[in-house]
Amino acid sequence: DAAFKPCMVCTESLGVDGDIYMTQCSHLAHEFCFSEIVEKQYPCPACDHQSPLPLVLVSADNPICLK
C-alpha cells in the first residue's frame, strides 16, 4: 500500500491525505515534495534519473496497487 511507503524526498510516510506522485523511475513522493523537484529541475533524489517527471498521480480517486 502506497500510504505506508516513504516519500523519496522527505522520507516521511506518504500517508493517506493528499496526492502522491509516482515518477518515471517508479519512485513515490508527496505532491508538495515532488513539485519542488520539478520546479528546480533536480534529478530524482532516489536514483539520479535526470527527468523525474510525474508518471501517475496516486490518490483516493486513482489508487494503484504497489507491492
PDB file as gemmi writes it, atoms N, CA and C in Angstrom:
CRYST1    1.000    1.000    1.000  90.00  90.00  90.00 P 1                      
ATOM      1  N   ASP A   1       0.841  -1.185   0.000  1.00  0.00           N  
ATOM      2  CA  ASP A   1       0.000   0.000   0.000  1.00  0.00           C  
ATOM      3  C   ASP A   1       0.882   1.243   0.000  1.00  0.00           C  
ATOM      4  N   ALA A   2       0.629   2.170  -0.903  1.00  0.00           N  
ATOM      5  CA  ALA A   2       1.448   3.376  -1.063  1.00  0.00           C  
ATOM      6  C   ALA A   2       1.463   4.243   0.191  1.00  0.00           C  
ATOM      7  N   ALA A   3       0.403   4.230   0.967  1.00  0.00           N  
ATOM      8  CA  ALA A   3       0.307   5.089   2.143  1.00  0.00           C  
ATOM      9  C   ALA A   3       1.394   4.804   3.172  1.00  0.00           C  
ATOM     10  N   PHE A   4       1.920   3.593   3.200  1.00  0.00           N  
ATOM     11  CA  PHE A   4       2.915   3.224   4.202  1.00  0.00           C  
ATOM     12  C   PHE A   4       4.345   3.316   3.676  1.00  0.00           C  
ATOM     13  N   LYS A   5       4.515   3.642   2.402  1.00  0.00           N  
ATOM     14  CA  LYS A   5       5.851   3.778   1.832  1.00  0.00           C  
ATOM     15  C   LYS A   5       6.387   5.175   2.137  1.00  0.00           C  
ATOM     16  N   PRO A   6       7.717   5.338   2.182  1.00  0.00           N  
ATOM     17  CA  PRO A   6       8.277   6.663   2.455  1.00  0.00           C  
ATOM     18  C   PRO A   6       8.336   7.534   1.205  1.00  0.00           C  
ATOM     19  N   CYS A   7       8.206   8.812   1.402  1.00  0.00           N  
ATOM     20  CA  CYS A   7       8.394   9.789   0.329  1.00  0.00           C  
ATOM     21  C   CYS A   7       9.877   9.796  -0.043  1.00  0.00           C  
ATOM     22  N   MET A   8      10.187   9.801  -1.332  1.00  0.00           N  
ATOM     23  CA  MET A   8      11.582   9.768  -1.767  1.00  0.00           C  
ATOM     24  C   MET A   8      12.311  11.069  -1.451  1.00  0.00           C  
ATOM     25  N   VAL A   9      11.583  12.134  -1.159  1.00  0.00           N  
ATOM     26  CA  VAL A   9      12.205  13.431  -0.904  1.00  0.00           C  
ATOM     27  C   VAL A   9      12.405  13.668   0.586  1.00  0.00           C  
ATOM     28  N   CYS A  10      11.329  13.609   1.359  1.00  0.00           N  
ATOM     29  CA  CYS A  10      11.420  13.936   2.788  1.00  0.00           C  
ATOM     30  C   CYS A  10      11.534  12.702   3.668  1.00  0.00           C  
ATOM     31  N   THR A  11      11.345  11.534   3.103  1.00  0.00           N  
ATOM     32  CA  THR A  11      11.422  10.213   3.758  1.00  0.00           C  
ATOM     33  C   THR A  11      10.327   9.957   4.800  1.00  0.00           C  
ATOM     34  N   GLU A  12       9.370  10.867   4.936  1.00  0.00           N  
ATOM     35  CA  GLU A  12       8.238  10.617   5.833  1.00  0.00           C  
ATOM     36  C   GLU A  12       7.236   9.714   5.130  1.00  0.00           C  
ATOM     37  N   SER A  13       6.383   9.067   5.906  1.00  0.00           N  
ATOM     38  CA  SER A  13       5.346   8.217   5.339  1.00  0.00           C  
ATOM     39  C   SER A  13       4.468   9.028   4.401  1.00  0.00           C  
ATOM     40  N   LEU A  14       4.085   8.422   3.284  1.00  0.00           N  
ATOM     41  CA  LEU A  14       3.245   9.121   2.320  1.00  0.00           C  
ATOM     42  C   LEU A  14       1.858   9.402   2.872  1.00  0.00           C  
ATOM     43  N   GLY A  15       1.375   8.558   3.795  1.00  0.00           N  
ATOM     44  CA  GLY A  15       0.091   8.777   4.427  1.00  0.00           C  
ATOM     45  C   GLY A  15      -1.082   8.611   3.485  1.00  0.00           C  
ATOM     46  N   VAL A  16      -2.244   8.959   3.975  1.00  0.00           N  
ATOM     47  CA  VAL A  16      -3.464   8.794   3.190  1.00  0.00           C  
ATOM     48  C   VAL A  16      -4.065  10.129   2.774  1.00  0.00           C  
ATOM     49  N   ASP A  17      -3.551  11.228   3.304  1.00  0.00           N  
ATOM     50  CA  ASP A  17      -4.063  12.554   2.958  1.00  0.00           C  
ATOM     51  C   ASP A  17      -3.224  13.158   1.849  1.00  0.00           C  
ATOM     52  N   GLY A  18      -3.866  13.776   0.905  1.00  0.00           N  
ATOM     53  CA  GLY A  18      -3.149  14.447  -0.169  1.00  0.00           C  
ATOM     54  C   GLY A  18      -2.779  13.511  -1.301  1.00  0.00           C  
ATOM     55  N   ASP A  19      -2.252  14.100  -2.348  1.00  0.00           N  
ATOM     56  CA  ASP A  19      -1.894  13.346  -3.540  1.00  0.00           C  
ATOM     57  C   ASP A  19      -0.452  12.878  -3.477  1.00  0.00           C  
ATOM     58  N   ILE A  20      -0.201  11.770  -4.139  1.00  0.00           N  
ATOM     59  CA  ILE A  20       1.117  11.154  -4.199  1.00  0.00           C  
ATOM     60  C   ILE A  20       1.450  10.961  -5.672  1.00  0.00           C  
ATOM     61  N   TYR A  21       2.675  11.292  -6.064  1.00  0.00           N  
ATOM     62  CA  TYR A  21       3.111  11.094  -7.434  1.00  0.00           C  
ATOM     63  C   TYR A  21       4.090   9.930  -7.541  1.00  0.00           C  
ATOM     64  N   MET A  22       3.987   9.191  -8.646  1.00  0.00           N  
ATOM     65  CA  MET A  22       4.972   8.182  -8.975  1.00  0.00           C  
ATOM     66  C   MET A  22       5.740   8.715 -10.180  1.00  0.00           C  
ATOM     67  N   THR A  23       7.059   8.670 -10.105  1.00  0.00           N  
ATOM     68  CA  THR A  23       7.903   9.180 -11.178  1.00  0.00           C  
ATOM     69  C   THR A  23       8.063   8.160 -12.289  1.00  0.00           C  
ATOM     70  N   GLN A  24       8.680   8.584 -13.382  1.00  0.00           N  
ATOM     71  CA  GLN A  24       9.002   7.687 -14.487  1.00  0.00           C  
ATOM     72  C   GLN A  24       9.921   6.570 -14.020  1.00  0.00           C  
ATOM     73  N   CYS A  25      10.704   6.842 -12.978  1.00  0.00           N  
ATOM     74  CA  CYS A  25      11.639   5.850 -12.458  1.00  0.00           C  
ATOM     75  C   CYS A  25      11.030   5.072 -11.282  1.00  0.00           C  
ATOM     76  N   SER A  26       9.716   5.165 -11.117  1.00  0.00           N  
ATOM     77  CA  SER A  26       8.927   4.376 -10.155  1.00  0.00           C  
ATOM     78  C   SER A  26       9.164   4.715  -8.686  1.00  0.00           C  
ATOM     79  N   HIS A  27       9.514   5.950  -8.386  1.00  0.00           N  
ATOM     80  CA  HIS A  27       9.652   6.379  -7.001  1.00  0.00           C  
ATOM     81  C   HIS A  27       8.442   7.239  -6.625  1.00  0.00           C  
ATOM     82  N   LEU A  28       8.111   7.250  -5.333  1.00  0.00           N  
ATOM     83  CA  LEU A  28       6.917   7.937  -4.847  1.00  0.00           C  
ATOM     84  C   LEU A  28       7.276   9.164  -4.024  1.00  0.00           C  
ATOM     85  N   ALA A  29       6.445  10.205  -4.149  1.00  0.00           N  
ATOM     86  CA  ALA A  29       6.667  11.432  -3.384  1.00  0.00           C  
ATOM     87  C   ALA A  29       5.349  12.143  -3.143  1.00  0.00           C  
ATOM     88  N   HIS A  30       5.320  12.905  -2.036  1.00  0.00           N  
ATOM     89  CA  HIS A  30       4.178  13.786  -1.787  1.00  0.00           C  
ATOM     90  C   HIS A  30       4.095  14.798  -2.931  1.00  0.00           C  
ATOM     91  N   GLU A  31       2.900  15.270  -3.197  1.00  0.00           N  
ATOM     92  CA  GLU A  31       2.717  16.270  -4.257  1.00  0.00           C  
ATOM     93  C   GLU A  31       3.609  17.486  -4.002  1.00  0.00           C  
ATOM     94  N   PHE A  32       3.626  18.002  -2.768  1.00  0.00           N  
ATOM     95  CA  PHE A  32       4.411  19.189  -2.449  1.00  0.00           C  
ATOM     96  C   PHE A  32       5.905  18.926  -2.634  1.00  0.00           C  
ATOM     97  N   CYS A  33       6.387  17.818  -2.143  1.00  0.00           N  
ATOM     98  CA  CYS A  33       7.811  17.482  -2.275  1.00  0.00           C  
ATOM     99  C   CYS A  33       8.206  17.332  -3.732  1.00  0.00           C  
ATOM    100  N   PHE A  34       7.373  16.662  -4.503  1.00  0.00           N  
ATOM    101  CA  PHE A  34       7.691  16.419  -5.911  1.00  0.00           C  
ATOM    102  C   PHE A  34       7.676  17.715  -6.712  1.00  0.00           C  
ATOM    103  N   SER A  35       6.757  18.614  -6.399  1.00  0.00           N  
ATOM    104  CA  SER A  35       6.660  19.862  -7.161  1.00  0.00           C  
ATOM    105  C   SER A  35       7.936  20.690  -7.009  1.00  0.00           C  
ATOM    106  N   GLU A  36       8.585  20.629  -5.855  1.00  0.00           N  
ATOM    107  CA  GLU A  36       9.843  21.356  -5.666  1.00  0.00           C  
ATOM    108  C   GLU A  36      10.938  20.794  -6.570  1.00  0.00           C  
ATOM    109  N   ILE A  37      10.982  19.475  -6.723  1.00  0.00           N  
ATOM    110  CA  ILE A  37      11.987  18.846  -7.578  1.00  0.00           C  
ATOM    111  C   ILE A  37      11.787  19.256  -9.031  1.00  0.00           C  
ATOM    112  N   VAL A  38      10.550  19.238  -9.484  1.00  0.00           N  
ATOM    113  CA  VAL A  38      10.254  19.601 -10.872  1.00  0.00           C  
ATOM    114  C   VAL A  38      10.538  21.088 -11.103  1.00  0.00           C  
ATOM    115  N   GLU A  39      10.104  21.915 -10.159  1.00  0.00           N  
ATOM    116  CA  GLU A  39      10.295  23.358 -10.295  1.00  0.00           C  
ATOM    117  C   GLU A  39      11.779  23.718 -10.393  1.00  0.00           C  
ATOM    118  N   LYS A  40      12.610  23.076  -9.588  1.00  0.00           N  
ATOM    119  CA  LYS A  40      14.045  23.389  -9.570  1.00  0.00           C  
ATOM    120  C   LYS A  40      14.844  22.510 -10.530  1.00  0.00           C  
ATOM    121  N   GLN A  41      14.159  21.622 -11.231  1.00  0.00           N  
ATOM    122  CA  GLN A  41      14.752  20.730 -12.227  1.00  0.00           C  
ATOM    123  C   GLN A  41      15.875  19.865 -11.653  1.00  0.00           C  
ATOM    124  N   TYR A  42      15.648  19.370 -10.433  1.00  0.00           N  
ATOM    125  CA  TYR A  42      16.606  18.466  -9.813  1.00  0.00           C  
ATOM    126  C   TYR A  42      16.408  17.055 -10.358  1.00  0.00           C  
ATOM    127  N   PRO A  43      17.457  16.229 -10.355  1.00  0.00           N  
ATOM    128  CA  PRO A  43      17.263  14.810 -10.697  1.00  0.00           C  
ATOM    129  C   PRO A  43      16.526  14.102  -9.568  1.00  0.00           C  
ATOM    130  N   CYS A  44      16.043  12.924  -9.829  1.00  0.00           N  
ATOM    131  CA  CYS A  44      15.361  12.130  -8.808  1.00  0.00           C  
ATOM    132  C   CYS A  44      16.320  11.903  -7.635  1.00  0.00           C  
ATOM    133  N   PRO A  45      15.912  12.221  -6.410  1.00  0.00           N  
ATOM    134  CA  PRO A  45      16.804  12.038  -5.265  1.00  0.00           C  
ATOM    135  C   PRO A  45      17.045  10.566  -4.913  1.00  0.00           C  
ATOM    136  N   ALA A  46      16.212   9.688  -5.423  1.00  0.00           N  
ATOM    137  CA  ALA A  46      16.372   8.266  -5.112  1.00  0.00           C  
ATOM    138  C   ALA A  46      17.344   7.570  -6.056  1.00  0.00           C  
ATOM    139  N   CYS A  47      17.413   8.018  -7.326  1.00  0.00           N  
ATOM    140  CA  CYS A  47      18.246   7.287  -8.293  1.00  0.00           C  
ATOM    141  C   CYS A  47      18.997   8.177  -9.276  1.00  0.00           C  
ATOM    142  N   ASP A  48      18.880   9.486  -9.155  1.00  0.00           N  
ATOM    143  CA  ASP A  48      19.533  10.454 -10.038  1.00  0.00           C  
ATOM    144  C   ASP A  48      19.023  10.447 -11.477  1.00  0.00           C  
ATOM    145  N   HIS A  49      17.842   9.874 -11.711  1.00  0.00           N  
ATOM    146  CA  HIS A  49      17.222   9.965 -13.038  1.00  0.00           C  
ATOM    147  C   HIS A  49      17.106  11.448 -13.367  1.00  0.00           C  
ATOM    148  N   GLN A  50      17.534  11.851 -14.539  1.00  0.00           N  
ATOM    149  CA  GLN A  50      17.642  13.272 -14.870  1.00  0.00           C  
ATOM    150  C   GLN A  50      16.318  13.980 -15.124  1.00  0.00           C  
ATOM    151  N   SER A  51      15.264  13.268 -15.388  1.00  0.00           N  
ATOM    152  CA  SER A  51      13.981  13.905 -15.659  1.00  0.00           C  
ATOM    153  C   SER A  51      12.864  13.146 -14.951  1.00  0.00           C  
ATOM    154  N   PRO A  52      12.756  13.307 -13.631  1.00  0.00           N  
ATOM    155  CA  PRO A  52      11.749  12.530 -12.897  1.00  0.00           C  
ATOM    156  C   PRO A  52      10.347  13.118 -12.975  1.00  0.00           C  
ATOM    157  N   LEU A  53       9.881  13.359 -14.191  1.00  0.00           N  
ATOM    158  CA  LEU A  53       8.531  13.904 -14.353  1.00  0.00           C  
ATOM    159  C   LEU A  53       7.504  12.917 -13.828  1.00  0.00           C  
ATOM    160  N   PRO A  54       6.380  13.419 -13.325  1.00  0.00           N  
ATOM    161  CA  PRO A  54       5.382  12.502 -12.772  1.00  0.00           C  
ATOM    162  C   PRO A  54       4.802  11.580 -13.830  1.00  0.00           C  
ATOM    163  N   LEU A  55       4.677  10.339 -13.465  1.00  0.00           N  
ATOM    164  CA  LEU A  55       4.084   9.346 -14.361  1.00  0.00           C  
ATOM    165  C   LEU A  55       2.622   9.131 -14.002  1.00  0.00           C  
ATOM    166  N   VAL A  56       2.340   9.037 -12.705  1.00  0.00           N  
ATOM    167  CA  VAL A  56       0.999   8.722 -12.241  1.00  0.00           C  
ATOM    168  C   VAL A  56       0.689   9.544 -11.004  1.00  0.00           C  
ATOM    169  N   LEU A  57      -0.501  10.084 -10.967  1.00  0.00           N  
ATOM    170  CA  LEU A  57      -0.997  10.715  -9.756  1.00  0.00           C  
ATOM    171  C   LEU A  57      -1.762   9.651  -8.997  1.00  0.00           C  
ATOM    172  N   VAL A  58      -1.288   9.324  -7.811  1.00  0.00           N  
ATOM    173  CA  VAL A  58      -1.929   8.312  -6.978  1.00  0.00           C  
ATOM    174  C   VAL A  58      -2.768   9.046  -5.946  1.00  0.00           C  
ATOM    175  N   SER A  59      -4.052   8.780  -5.914  1.00  0.00           N  
ATOM    176  CA  SER A  59      -4.936   9.430  -4.954  1.00  0.00           C  
ATOM    177  C   SER A  59      -6.095   8.500  -4.645  1.00  0.00           C  
ATOM    178  N   ALA A  60      -6.973   8.935  -3.798  1.00  0.00           N  
ATOM    179  CA  ALA A  60      -8.143   8.126  -3.463  1.00  0.00           C  
ATOM    180  C   ALA A  60      -8.989   7.879  -4.718  1.00  0.00           C  
ATOM    181  N   ASP A  61      -8.972   8.852  -5.635  1.00  0.00           N  
ATOM    182  CA  ASP A  61      -9.737   8.708  -6.874  1.00  0.00           C  
ATOM    183  C   ASP A  61      -9.012   7.855  -7.914  1.00  0.00           C  
ATOM    184  N   ASN A  62      -7.720   7.710  -7.758  1.00  0.00           N  
ATOM    185  CA  ASN A  62      -6.917   6.981  -8.729  1.00  0.00           C  
ATOM    186  C   ASN A  62      -5.898   6.093  -7.987  1.00  0.00           C  
ATOM    187  N   PRO A  63      -6.372   5.121  -7.219  1.00  0.00           N  
ATOM    188  CA  PRO A  63      -5.446   4.294  -6.446  1.00  0.00           C  
ATOM    189  C   PRO A  63      -4.698   3.319  -7.347  1.00  0.00           C  
ATOM    190  N   ILE A  64      -3.485   2.961  -6.922  1.00  0.00           N  
ATOM    191  CA  ILE A  64      -2.742   1.909  -7.608  1.00  0.00           C  
ATOM    192  C   ILE A  64      -2.273   0.916  -6.569  1.00  0.00           C  
ATOM    193  N   CYS A  65      -1.986  -0.256  -6.987  1.00  0.00           N  
ATOM    194  CA  CYS A  65      -1.518  -1.291  -6.072  1.00  0.00           C  
ATOM    195  C   CYS A  65      -0.020  -1.405  -6.222  1.00  0.00           C  
ATOM    196  N   LEU A  66       0.699  -1.248  -5.138  1.00  0.00           N  
ATOM    197  CA  LEU A  66       2.149  -1.358  -5.147  1.00  0.00           C  
ATOM    198  C   LEU A  66       2.557  -2.511  -4.262  1.00  0.00           C  
ATOM    199  N   LYS A  67       3.507  -3.312  -4.720  1.00  0.00           N  
ATOM    200  CA  LYS A  67       3.987  -4.425  -3.907  1.00  0.00           C  
ATOM    201  C   LYS A  67       5.211  -4.026  -3.158  1.00  0.00           C  
TER     202      LYS A  67                                                      
END                                                                             
